[in-house]
Coordinates of C-alpha atoms in Angstrom, one line a residue:
M625 CA -21.3 -15.1 3.7
R626 CA -20.6 -18.8 4.2
T627 CA -18.3 -21.3 2.5
T628 CA -16.3 -24.5 3.1
V629 CA -12.8 -23.0 2.5
G630 CA -12.0 -19.4 2.9
I631 CA -8.9 -18.5 0.9
V632 CA -7.1 -15.3 1.8
G633 CA -5.0 -14.1 -1.1
A634 CA -5.3 -14.4 -4.9
G635 CA -1.7 -15.0 -5.8
P636 CA -0.9 -18.3 -7.6
A637 CA -1.3 -20.3 -4.4
G638 CA -4.8 -19.1 -3.5
L639 CA -6.0 -19.2 -7.1
L640 CA -4.7 -22.7 -7.7
L641 CA -6.2 -23.9 -4.5
A642 CA -9.6 -22.6 -5.5
R643 CA -9.2 -24.4 -8.8
L644 CA -8.2 -27.7 -7.2
L645 CA -11.1 -27.4 -4.7
H646 CA -13.6 -26.6 -7.5
N647 CA -12.4 -29.7 -9.4
A648 CA -13.0 -31.8 -6.3
G649 CA -16.5 -30.4 -5.7
V650 CA -15.5 -28.3 -2.7
D651 CA -16.8 -24.7 -2.5
S652 CA -14.5 -21.8 -1.6
V653 CA -14.4 -18.0 -1.6
V654 CA -11.2 -16.1 -2.4
L655 CA -10.5 -12.7 -0.9
E656 CA -7.8 -10.5 -2.5
S657 CA -6.9 -7.1 -1.1
R658 CA -5.7 -5.7 -4.5
D659 CA -7.5 -5.2 -7.7
R660 CA -7.4 -7.6 -10.7
A661 CA -5.0 -5.5 -12.7
Y662 CA -2.5 -5.4 -9.9
V663 CA -2.6 -9.2 -9.4
E664 CA -2.2 -9.8 -13.2
Q665 CA 0.8 -7.5 -13.5
R666 CA 2.7 -8.3 -10.3
Q667 CA 6.1 -9.5 -11.4
R668 CA 7.5 -12.4 -9.4
A669 CA 8.7 -15.9 -10.3
G670 CA 9.1 -17.2 -13.8
I671 CA 10.4 -20.8 -13.4
L672 CA 7.9 -23.7 -13.0
E673 CA 9.2 -27.0 -11.8
Q674 CA 8.1 -30.2 -13.5
G675 CA 5.6 -31.0 -10.7
T676 CA 4.0 -27.5 -10.9
V677 CA 3.6 -27.9 -14.7
D678 CA 2.0 -31.3 -14.2
V679 CA -0.4 -29.9 -11.5
L680 CA -1.5 -27.0 -13.7
R681 CA -2.2 -29.3 -16.6
A682 CA -4.2 -31.7 -14.5
A683 CA -6.2 -28.8 -13.1
G684 CA -7.2 -27.7 -16.6
A685 CA -5.0 -24.5 -16.4
G686 CA -2.2 -25.6 -18.7
E687 CA -3.4 -24.8 -22.2
R688 CA -1.7 -21.4 -22.7
M689 CA 1.3 -22.5 -20.6
D690 CA 1.9 -25.4 -23.0
R691 CA 1.4 -23.1 -26.0
E692 CA 3.5 -20.1 -24.8
G693 CA 5.8 -21.4 -22.0
L694 CA 9.4 -22.2 -22.8
R695 CA 10.5 -25.7 -21.8
H696 CA 14.1 -25.8 -20.5
D697 CA 16.1 -29.0 -20.3
G698 CA 19.0 -27.5 -18.4
I699 CA 20.9 -24.5 -17.1
E700 CA 24.4 -23.2 -17.7
L701 CA 26.9 -22.4 -14.9
R702 CA 29.6 -19.9 -15.6
F703 CA 32.7 -19.4 -13.5
D704 CA 36.3 -18.5 -14.2
R705 CA 35.3 -17.5 -17.7
R706 CA 34.1 -21.0 -18.4
R707 CA 30.8 -22.6 -19.3
H708 CA 29.2 -25.8 -18.0
R709 CA 25.7 -27.1 -18.9
V710 CA 23.7 -29.2 -16.5
D711 CA 21.4 -31.6 -18.5
F712 CA 18.2 -32.0 -16.5
P713 CA 16.5 -34.9 -18.4
A714 CA 19.7 -37.0 -18.5
L715 CA 20.2 -36.6 -14.8
T716 CA 16.6 -36.9 -13.5
G717 CA 14.9 -39.4 -15.7
G718 CA 13.3 -36.9 -18.0
R719 CA 12.3 -34.0 -15.8
S720 CA 12.6 -30.4 -17.0
V721 CA 11.4 -26.9 -16.0
T722 CA 9.2 -24.3 -17.9
V723 CA 9.7 -20.6 -18.1
Y724 CA 6.2 -19.1 -17.7
A725 CA 5.8 -16.0 -15.6
Q726 CA 3.7 -15.9 -12.4
T727 CA 1.7 -13.1 -14.0
E728 CA 0.6 -15.5 -16.7
V729 CA -0.2 -18.3 -14.3
C730 CA -2.4 -15.8 -12.4
K731 CA -4.2 -14.6 -15.5
D732 CA -5.0 -18.2 -16.5
L733 CA -6.3 -19.1 -13.1
I734 CA -8.3 -15.9 -12.6
A735 CA -10.0 -16.5 -16.0
L736 CA -11.0 -20.0 -15.0
Q737 CA -12.2 -19.0 -11.5
L738 CA -14.4 -16.2 -12.8
K739 CA -15.8 -18.5 -15.5
E740 CA -16.3 -21.7 -13.6
G741 CA -15.4 -21.3 -9.9
G742 CA -16.7 -19.8 -6.8
P743 CA -16.6 -16.2 -5.7
L744 CA -13.3 -14.3 -6.2
L745 CA -13.5 -10.9 -4.6
F746 CA -10.9 -8.3 -5.6
E747 CA -10.3 -5.3 -3.4
A748 CA -11.5 -7.3 -0.4
E749 CA -9.1 -6.6 2.4
A750 CA -8.8 -9.4 5.0
L751 CA -8.7 -7.7 8.4
A752 CA -8.3 -10.7 10.7
V753 CA -8.7 -14.5 10.9
E754 CA -10.7 -15.3 14.0
D755 CA -11.6 -18.4 16.0
A756 CA -9.0 -20.5 14.1
D757 CA -8.9 -23.0 17.0
T758 CA -12.6 -23.7 16.8
D759 CA -14.7 -25.7 14.3
H760 CA -16.0 -22.4 12.8
P761 CA -13.2 -20.1 11.9
R762 CA -14.0 -16.8 10.2
V763 CA -12.4 -14.1 8.2
R764 CA -13.3 -10.5 8.9
F765 CA -12.9 -8.4 5.7
R766 CA -13.7 -5.1 4.1
H767 CA -15.2 -5.0 0.5
Q768 CA -16.5 -2.0 -1.3
G769 CA -16.2 0.0 1.9
V770 CA -18.4 -2.4 4.0
E771 CA -17.1 -4.7 6.7
D772 CA -18.3 -8.3 6.4
V773 CA -17.5 -11.8 7.8
L774 CA -16.8 -15.0 5.9
E775 CA -17.8 -18.0 7.9
C776 CA -15.8 -21.1 7.0
D777 CA -15.0 -24.7 7.9
Y778 CA -11.4 -24.0 7.0
V779 CA -9.2 -21.0 6.3
V780 CA -6.1 -21.1 4.1
G781 CA -3.8 -18.1 4.4
C782 CA -2.2 -17.5 1.0
D783 CA -1.7 -13.8 1.7
G784 CA 2.0 -13.5 1.8
F785 CA 4.6 -12.5 4.4
W786 CA 2.8 -9.3 5.3
G787 CA -0.8 -10.8 5.4
V788 CA -3.0 -11.2 8.4
A789 CA -3.3 -15.0 8.4
R790 CA -0.1 -15.8 10.1
R791 CA -0.9 -13.3 12.9
A792 CA -3.7 -15.6 13.9
V793 CA -1.2 -18.2 15.1
P794 CA -0.5 -17.6 18.8
A795 CA 3.0 -16.5 19.6
E796 CA 3.4 -19.2 22.2
V797 CA 3.1 -22.0 19.6
S798 CA 5.0 -20.2 16.8
R799 CA 8.7 -20.8 15.9
T800 CA 10.5 -18.8 13.2
F801 CA 13.8 -19.4 11.5
E802 CA 15.4 -16.7 9.5
R803 CA 18.5 -15.8 7.6
S804 CA 19.1 -12.4 5.9
Y805 CA 21.8 -12.0 3.2
P806 CA 24.0 -8.8 2.9
F807 CA 23.2 -8.4 -0.8
G808 CA 20.2 -8.2 -3.1
W809 CA 19.3 -8.6 -6.8
L810 CA 19.0 -5.7 -9.2
G811 CA 16.6 -7.1 -11.7
V812 CA 15.7 -5.7 -15.1
L813 CA 13.3 -6.4 -17.9
A814 CA 14.7 -5.6 -21.3
D815 CA 13.1 -5.6 -24.8
V816 CA 15.7 -7.8 -26.3
P817 CA 15.7 -11.5 -27.2
P818 CA 17.6 -13.6 -24.6
S819 CA 21.3 -14.0 -25.4
H820 CA 21.1 -17.7 -24.6
D821 CA 18.4 -20.3 -24.9
E822 CA 18.6 -21.5 -21.3
L823 CA 19.2 -19.7 -18.0
V824 CA 22.8 -18.8 -17.2
Y825 CA 24.0 -18.6 -13.6
A826 CA 27.3 -16.8 -13.4
R827 CA 29.7 -16.6 -10.4
H828 CA 32.2 -13.8 -10.7
D829 CA 34.5 -12.1 -8.2
R830 CA 32.5 -8.9 -8.8
G831 CA 29.2 -10.6 -7.9
F832 CA 26.6 -13.0 -9.2
A833 CA 24.6 -12.5 -12.4
L834 CA 21.7 -14.4 -13.9
L835 CA 20.4 -14.4 -17.5
S836 CA 16.8 -15.4 -17.7
M837 CA 13.8 -14.5 -19.9
R838 CA 10.1 -13.9 -19.9
S839 CA 9.5 -14.7 -23.6
P840 CA 11.5 -15.2 -26.8
S841 CA 11.6 -11.4 -27.2
V842 CA 11.9 -10.2 -23.5
S843 CA 15.0 -10.8 -21.3
R844 CA 15.0 -10.9 -17.5
L845 CA 18.5 -10.2 -16.0
Y846 CA 19.8 -9.9 -12.5
L847 CA 23.0 -8.5 -10.8
Q848 CA 24.1 -9.1 -7.3
V849 CA 24.2 -5.7 -5.6
P850 CA 24.8 -4.5 -2.0
E851 CA 21.9 -4.6 0.4
G852 CA 19.9 -1.4 0.3
T853 CA 20.9 -0.5 -3.3
D854 CA 18.5 2.0 -5.1
A855 CA 17.7 0.6 -8.5
E856 CA 17.7 4.1 -10.0
S857 CA 21.3 4.7 -9.0
W858 CA 22.3 2.4 -11.8
S859 CA 22.1 3.7 -15.3
D860 CA 21.1 1.4 -18.2
E861 CA 24.6 1.5 -19.6
E862 CA 26.2 0.7 -16.3
I863 CA 23.8 -2.3 -15.9
W864 CA 24.7 -3.7 -19.4
D865 CA 28.4 -3.1 -18.8
E866 CA 28.4 -5.0 -15.5
L867 CA 26.3 -7.8 -16.9
E868 CA 28.8 -8.1 -19.8
R869 CA 31.7 -8.3 -17.4
R870 CA 30.1 -11.0 -15.2
F871 CA 28.9 -13.2 -18.1
A872 CA 32.2 -12.9 -20.0
T873 CA 33.7 -16.2 -21.3
D874 CA 36.8 -17.1 -23.3
D875 CA 34.8 -18.6 -26.3
G876 CA 33.5 -15.3 -27.8
W877 CA 29.9 -15.4 -26.4
R878 CA 28.2 -12.1 -26.6
L879 CA 25.5 -10.4 -24.5
E880 CA 22.9 -8.6 -26.6
R881 CA 21.7 -5.3 -25.3
G882 CA 18.3 -3.6 -25.6
P883 CA 15.9 -1.1 -24.0
I884 CA 15.5 -1.6 -20.3
T885 CA 11.8 -1.2 -19.4
Q886 CA 11.8 -2.0 -15.7
K887 CA 14.3 -2.0 -12.8
S888 CA 13.9 -3.2 -9.2
V889 CA 15.9 -4.5 -6.3
T890 CA 14.9 -7.8 -4.5
P891 CA 16.2 -8.4 -1.0
M892 CA 17.5 -11.9 -0.2
R893 CA 16.3 -13.8 2.8
S894 CA 15.3 -17.2 4.0
Y895 CA 12.3 -17.6 6.4
V896 CA 10.2 -20.4 7.8
H897 CA 7.3 -20.3 10.2
E898 CA 6.4 -23.4 12.1
P899 CA 3.9 -24.8 12.4
M900 CA 2.0 -24.2 9.1
R901 CA -1.3 -25.1 10.7
H902 CA -3.2 -23.8 13.8
G903 CA -6.6 -25.4 14.4
R904 CA -8.5 -24.9 11.1
L905 CA -6.1 -22.3 9.8
F906 CA -3.5 -23.5 7.2
L907 CA -0.7 -21.3 6.0
A908 CA 0.6 -21.6 2.4
G909 CA 3.3 -20.0 0.3
D910 CA 5.0 -16.8 1.5
A911 CA 2.7 -16.7 4.5
A912 CA 4.7 -19.6 5.9
H913 CA 8.1 -19.5 4.1
I914 CA 10.4 -17.4 1.9
V915 CA 13.4 -18.5 0.0
P916 CA 16.1 -16.5 -1.8
P917 CA 15.3 -16.6 -5.5
T918 CA 18.5 -18.3 -6.6
G919 CA 16.9 -21.7 -6.5
A920 CA 13.6 -20.7 -8.3
K921 CA 11.6 -22.3 -5.5
G922 CA 9.1 -19.7 -4.1
L923 CA 6.1 -20.2 -6.4
N924 CA 6.7 -23.9 -6.6
L925 CA 6.7 -24.3 -2.8
A926 CA 3.4 -22.5 -2.7
V927 CA 2.0 -25.0 -5.2
G928 CA 3.2 -27.9 -3.1
D929 CA 1.4 -26.5 -0.1
V930 CA -2.0 -26.1 -1.7
V931 CA -1.7 -29.5 -3.5
T932 CA -1.1 -31.0 -0.1
F933 CA -4.1 -29.2 1.5
A934 CA -6.4 -30.1 -1.4
R935 CA -5.5 -33.8 -1.3
A936 CA -5.9 -33.9 2.5
L937 CA -9.3 -32.3 2.4
T938 CA -10.4 -34.6 -0.4
R939 CA -9.3 -37.6 1.6
L940 CA -11.3 -36.4 4.6
R941 CA -14.4 -35.9 2.5
E942 CA -14.1 -39.3 0.8
T943 CA -13.0 -41.5 3.7
G944 CA -13.7 -39.6 6.9
S945 CA -10.0 -39.8 7.7
S946 CA -8.3 -36.6 8.9
E947 CA -4.8 -38.3 8.9
L948 CA -3.5 -36.3 5.9
L949 CA -5.0 -33.0 7.1
D950 CA -3.5 -33.5 10.6
A951 CA -0.1 -34.1 8.9
Y952 CA -0.4 -31.0 6.7
S953 CA 2.3 -29.0 8.5
A954 CA 4.8 -31.8 8.9
T955 CA 4.3 -32.9 5.3
C956 CA 4.8 -29.4 3.8
L957 CA 7.7 -28.6 6.1
R958 CA 9.7 -31.6 4.9
R959 CA 9.6 -30.2 1.4
V960 CA 10.1 -26.6 2.6
W961 CA 13.3 -27.4 4.4
Q962 CA 14.7 -29.3 1.4
A963 CA 13.9 -26.2 -0.7
E964 CA 15.5 -23.9 1.9
R965 CA 18.6 -26.1 1.9
F966 CA 18.8 -26.1 -1.9
S967 CA 18.2 -22.3 -2.2
Y968 CA 20.8 -21.6 0.5
D969 CA 23.3 -23.9 -1.3
M970 CA 22.8 -22.2 -4.6
T971 CA 23.0 -18.7 -3.0
T972 CA 26.3 -19.4 -1.2
L973 CA 27.7 -21.3 -4.2
L974 CA 27.3 -18.3 -6.6
H975 CA 27.3 -15.1 -4.5
P976 CA 30.6 -13.7 -3.2
A977 CA 29.9 -12.4 0.3
P978 CA 31.0 -8.7 0.9
D979 CA 33.5 -9.9 3.5
A980 CA 34.8 -12.9 1.5
D981 CA 38.5 -13.5 1.5
P982 CA 40.6 -15.5 -1.0
F983 CA 39.9 -18.7 0.8
D984 CA 36.2 -18.3 0.4
S985 CA 36.6 -17.5 -3.3
R986 CA 38.6 -20.7 -3.9
L987 CA 36.1 -22.8 -2.0
Q988 CA 33.3 -21.5 -4.3
L989 CA 35.4 -22.3 -7.4
A990 CA 36.2 -25.8 -5.9
R991 CA 32.4 -26.4 -5.5
L992 CA 31.7 -25.4 -9.0
E993 CA 34.6 -27.5 -10.3
R994 CA 33.0 -30.5 -8.5
L995 CA 29.7 -29.8 -10.2
A996 CA 31.4 -29.7 -13.6
S997 CA 33.3 -33.0 -13.0
S998 CA 31.0 -35.2 -11.0
R999 CA 27.7 -36.7 -12.2
A1000 CA 26.7 -37.3 -8.6
A1001 CA 27.0 -33.6 -7.8
E1002 CA 25.3 -32.6 -11.0
T1003 CA 22.4 -35.0 -10.3
D1004 CA 21.8 -33.5 -6.8
L1005 CA 21.6 -30.0 -8.4
A1006 CA 19.3 -31.2 -11.2
E1007 CA 17.0 -33.0 -8.9
G1008 CA 16.7 -30.0 -6.6
Y1009 CA 16.2 -27.5 -9.4
T1010 CA 13.5 -29.5 -11.2
G1011 CA 11.7 -30.0 -8.0
F1012 CA 11.1 -32.1 -4.9
S1013 CA 8.1 -34.4 -4.9
F1014 CA 4.6 -33.2 -3.8
E1015 CA 3.9 -36.6 -2.3

């Protein structure tokens, strides 16, 4: 099998890249180790930055998002039983975010790819990326029990942290930067309308809590829990009671309860692999970087990576200049490190550490007081949350 761009992984990054390349007249093949049902049901991110929304619309993948997605013009910070709203459009020149689950983004892009794009092979397990440092890289894969080879001009690894693409980068040229956090998020889906029309980020001495949503009738909620917590060790009633404690305010706000349909625990970590390119292999999304979910950056960073690659390859084909392609890693990493910084700031702002002392607690409250009283501090948060430029 032969193609111009071999894409390993059919998450939002790989699927969007295939769509961008199709629109630019570049052929590609997407290899995905899981089946279609798994990809379309894999619960992950739910917040799309302004830039991601714009890219999906421009790619022809925004129709259902515009119809069913929930535009949010701000978030609410809660601390010390008080509420403070951050107004995104007023602070960023009109930018906002959209609540639209990664599962829905994948469904839309899969439908477009199967209807209009190149081959999208499910249950096609990538075994190795070979000859990445030559002009003819290749992906060895297994599909329907038969081992095969995809010959490419370029390979883009969108196969996540545990995928094979990053392993093709030699250890002697790789640098990794990592930070693990001593807590995780207990996340639940609940069949109950959200108790607030925007996301609520709550800092409490007992731990962080987040009120989010997947739709007008489905709530997504999170609790900070110790690292290694078993989700099933929390009963539904205990979860609702703890959420209620952490979201409590002095103005009579109430948390609505409903049936919990799903529980899971997400570990918290930061990770960056440099470089994001080796020869004709390009890493994108979780294959190259991971952020704690506090800043809602993971999916959006992946979108920035594939937009950067698609633009660079288009420039090469149109002008013969490889300048943008050669700069891929440096261009992406500038945005990645800003997102890592923002996500780290949000995480340390809102999560009490297990070994925190009263001094640490007062510093967190002082930082939140600063956000609530300074337009400059609010603007920095709003600009980071709504997204760093893809340029």
